[in-house]
PDB file of C-alpha atoms in Angstrom:
ATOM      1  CA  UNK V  29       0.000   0.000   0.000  1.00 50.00           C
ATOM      2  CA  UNK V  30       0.853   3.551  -0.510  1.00 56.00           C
ATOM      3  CA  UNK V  31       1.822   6.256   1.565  1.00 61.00           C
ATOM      4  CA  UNK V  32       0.986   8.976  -1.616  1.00 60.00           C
ATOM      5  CA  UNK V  33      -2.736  10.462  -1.617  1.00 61.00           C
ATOM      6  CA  UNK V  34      -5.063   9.389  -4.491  1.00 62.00           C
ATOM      7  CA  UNK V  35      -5.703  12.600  -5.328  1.00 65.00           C
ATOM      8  CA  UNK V  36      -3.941  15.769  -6.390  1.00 60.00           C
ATOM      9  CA  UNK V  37      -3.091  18.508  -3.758  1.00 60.00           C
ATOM     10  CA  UNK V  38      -5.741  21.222  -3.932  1.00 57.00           C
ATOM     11  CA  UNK V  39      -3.850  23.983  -5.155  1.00 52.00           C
ATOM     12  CA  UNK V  40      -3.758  27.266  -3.460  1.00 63.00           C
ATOM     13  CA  UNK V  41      -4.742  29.819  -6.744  1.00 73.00           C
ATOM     14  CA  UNK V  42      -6.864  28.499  -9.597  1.00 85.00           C
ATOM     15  CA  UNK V  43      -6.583  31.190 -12.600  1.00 87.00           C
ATOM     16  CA  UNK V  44     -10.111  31.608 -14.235  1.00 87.00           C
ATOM     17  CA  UNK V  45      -9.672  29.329 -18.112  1.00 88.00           C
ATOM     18  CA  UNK V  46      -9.161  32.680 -19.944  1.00 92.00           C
ATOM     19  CA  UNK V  47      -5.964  34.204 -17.518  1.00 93.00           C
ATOM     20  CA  UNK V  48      -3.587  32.724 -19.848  1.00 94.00           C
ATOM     21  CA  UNK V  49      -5.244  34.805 -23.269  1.00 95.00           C
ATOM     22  CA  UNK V  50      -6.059  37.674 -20.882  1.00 96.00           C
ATOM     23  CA  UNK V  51      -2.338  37.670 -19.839  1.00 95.00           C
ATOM     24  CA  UNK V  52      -1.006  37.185 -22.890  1.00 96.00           C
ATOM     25  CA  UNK V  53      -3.377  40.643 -24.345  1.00 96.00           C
ATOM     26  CA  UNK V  54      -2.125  42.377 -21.547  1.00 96.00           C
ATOM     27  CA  UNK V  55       1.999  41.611 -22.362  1.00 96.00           C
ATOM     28  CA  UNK V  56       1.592  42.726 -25.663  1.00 96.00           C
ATOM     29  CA  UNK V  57       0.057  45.618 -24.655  1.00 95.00           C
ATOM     30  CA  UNK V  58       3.321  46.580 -22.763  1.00 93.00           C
ATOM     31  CA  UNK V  59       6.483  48.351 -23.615  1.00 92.00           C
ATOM     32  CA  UNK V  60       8.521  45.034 -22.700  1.00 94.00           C
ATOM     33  CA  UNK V  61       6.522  43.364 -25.126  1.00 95.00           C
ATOM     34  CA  UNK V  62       9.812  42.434 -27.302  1.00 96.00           C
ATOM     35  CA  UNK V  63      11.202  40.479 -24.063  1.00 95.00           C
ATOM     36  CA  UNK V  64       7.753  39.726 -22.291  1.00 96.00           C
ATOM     37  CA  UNK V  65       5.787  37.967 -24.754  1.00 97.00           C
ATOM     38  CA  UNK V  66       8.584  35.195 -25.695  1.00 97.00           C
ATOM     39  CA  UNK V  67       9.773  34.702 -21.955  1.00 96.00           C
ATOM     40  CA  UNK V  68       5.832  34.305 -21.500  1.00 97.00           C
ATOM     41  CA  UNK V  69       5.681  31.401 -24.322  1.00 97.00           C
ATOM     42  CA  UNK V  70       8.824  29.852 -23.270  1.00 97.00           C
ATOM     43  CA  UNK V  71       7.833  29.619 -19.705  1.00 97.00           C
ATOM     44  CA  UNK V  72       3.676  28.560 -20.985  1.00 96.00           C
ATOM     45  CA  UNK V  73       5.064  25.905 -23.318  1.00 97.00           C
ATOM     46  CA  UNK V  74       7.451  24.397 -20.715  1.00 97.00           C
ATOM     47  CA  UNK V  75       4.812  24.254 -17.792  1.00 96.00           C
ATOM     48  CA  UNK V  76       2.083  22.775 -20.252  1.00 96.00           C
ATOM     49  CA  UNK V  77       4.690  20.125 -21.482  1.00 97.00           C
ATOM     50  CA  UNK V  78       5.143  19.422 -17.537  1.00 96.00           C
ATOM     51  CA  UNK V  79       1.534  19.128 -17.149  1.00 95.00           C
ATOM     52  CA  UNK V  80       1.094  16.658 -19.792  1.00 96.00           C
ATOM     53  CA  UNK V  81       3.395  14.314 -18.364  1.00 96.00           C
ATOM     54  CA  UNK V  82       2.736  14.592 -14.384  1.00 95.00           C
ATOM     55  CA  UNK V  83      -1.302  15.775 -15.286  1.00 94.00           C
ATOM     56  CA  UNK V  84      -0.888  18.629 -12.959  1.00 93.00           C
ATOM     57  CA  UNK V  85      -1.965  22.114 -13.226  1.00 92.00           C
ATOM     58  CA  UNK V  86       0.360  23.601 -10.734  1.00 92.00           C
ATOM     59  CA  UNK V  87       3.245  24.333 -13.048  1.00 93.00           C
ATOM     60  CA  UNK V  88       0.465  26.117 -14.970  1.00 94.00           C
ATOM     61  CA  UNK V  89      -1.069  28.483 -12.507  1.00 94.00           C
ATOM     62  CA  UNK V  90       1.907  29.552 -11.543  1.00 94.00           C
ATOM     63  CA  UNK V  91       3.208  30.755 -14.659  1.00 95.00           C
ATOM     64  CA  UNK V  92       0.120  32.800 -14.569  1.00 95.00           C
ATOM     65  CA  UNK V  93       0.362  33.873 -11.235  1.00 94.00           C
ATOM     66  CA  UNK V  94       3.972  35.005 -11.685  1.00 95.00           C
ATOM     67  CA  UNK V  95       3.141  36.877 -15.346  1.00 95.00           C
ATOM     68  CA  UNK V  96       0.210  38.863 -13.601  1.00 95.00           C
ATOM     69  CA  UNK V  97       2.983  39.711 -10.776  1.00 94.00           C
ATOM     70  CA  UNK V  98       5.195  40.697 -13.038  1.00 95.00           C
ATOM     71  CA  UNK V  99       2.279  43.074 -14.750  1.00 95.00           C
ATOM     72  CA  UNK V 100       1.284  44.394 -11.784  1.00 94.00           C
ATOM     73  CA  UNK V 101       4.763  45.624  -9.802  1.00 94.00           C
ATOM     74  CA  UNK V 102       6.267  47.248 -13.427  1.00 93.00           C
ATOM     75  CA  UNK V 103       4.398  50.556 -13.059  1.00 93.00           C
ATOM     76  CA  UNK V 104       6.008  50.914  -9.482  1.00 90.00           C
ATOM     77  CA  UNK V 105       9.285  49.626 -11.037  1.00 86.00           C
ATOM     78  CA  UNK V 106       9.226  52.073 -13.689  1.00 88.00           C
ATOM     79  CA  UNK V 107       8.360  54.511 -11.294  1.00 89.00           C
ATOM     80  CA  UNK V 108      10.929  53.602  -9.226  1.00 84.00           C
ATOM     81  CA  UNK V 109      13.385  53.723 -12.006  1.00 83.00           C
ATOM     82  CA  UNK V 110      12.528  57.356 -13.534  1.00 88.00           C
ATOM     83  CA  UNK V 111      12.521  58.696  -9.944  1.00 87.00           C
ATOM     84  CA  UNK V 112      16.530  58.246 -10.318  1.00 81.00           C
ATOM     85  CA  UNK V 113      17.028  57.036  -6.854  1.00 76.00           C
ATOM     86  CA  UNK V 114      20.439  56.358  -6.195  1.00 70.00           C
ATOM     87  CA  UNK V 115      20.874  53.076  -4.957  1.00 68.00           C
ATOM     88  CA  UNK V 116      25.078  53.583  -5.800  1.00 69.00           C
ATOM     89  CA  UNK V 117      25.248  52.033  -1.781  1.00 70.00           C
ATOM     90  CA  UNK V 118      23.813  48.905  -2.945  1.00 71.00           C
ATOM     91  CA  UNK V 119      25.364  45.839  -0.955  1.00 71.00           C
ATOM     92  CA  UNK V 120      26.227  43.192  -3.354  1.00 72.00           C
ATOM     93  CA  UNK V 121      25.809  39.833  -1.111  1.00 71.00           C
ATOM     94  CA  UNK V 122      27.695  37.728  -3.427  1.00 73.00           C
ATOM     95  CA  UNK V 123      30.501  39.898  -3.462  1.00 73.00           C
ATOM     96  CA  UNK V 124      30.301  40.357   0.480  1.00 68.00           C
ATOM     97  CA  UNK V 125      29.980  36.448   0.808  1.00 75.00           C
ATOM     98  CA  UNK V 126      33.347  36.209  -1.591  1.00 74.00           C
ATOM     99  CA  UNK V 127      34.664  38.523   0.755  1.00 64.00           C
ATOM    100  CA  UNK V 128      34.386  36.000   3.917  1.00 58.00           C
ATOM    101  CA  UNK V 129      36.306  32.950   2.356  1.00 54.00           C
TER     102      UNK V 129
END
């Protein structure tokens, strides 16, 4: 007998069946629609290959869920950006982690 559930994990955030189209509107619609849109297809195609093979929609909703992220945070990145804070203090922790060895 087996330890694994019969059933799939309920997952957390279950896009509505047009996100994907809606998203996809929405990245062409943007000024980082040169880099956006094939990053988008790349990452879509890869998660729906993985959901063919392990029939989970996981790797799918969270392609979504990362894309609308994305959307959502660039106007306060661009704003960010154009307000030409100087972040010249910036710690780099990879350098400061060289650093220790």
């Amino acid at each position: 007998m087996s330890a694994q559930p019969d059933h799939a994990p309920v997952t957390p955030y279950a896009p509505a069946p047009g996100a994907p189209a809606e998203l996809l509107v929405q990245l062409r619609a943007d000024p980082r629609a040169d880099t956006w849109v094939p990053a988008f297809e790349r990452e879509w195609a890869a998660a729906l290959e993985e959901s063919r093979r392990t029939y989970s929609l996981g790797g799918l909703y969270a392609v979504v869920q990362e894309w609308q992220g994305r959307l959502a945070s660039a106007p306060a990145v661009d704003a960010f950006v154009a307000s030409g804070y100087d972040d010249s203090d910036f710690i780099d922790m990879a350098e400061l982690r060289g650093r220790r060895r």
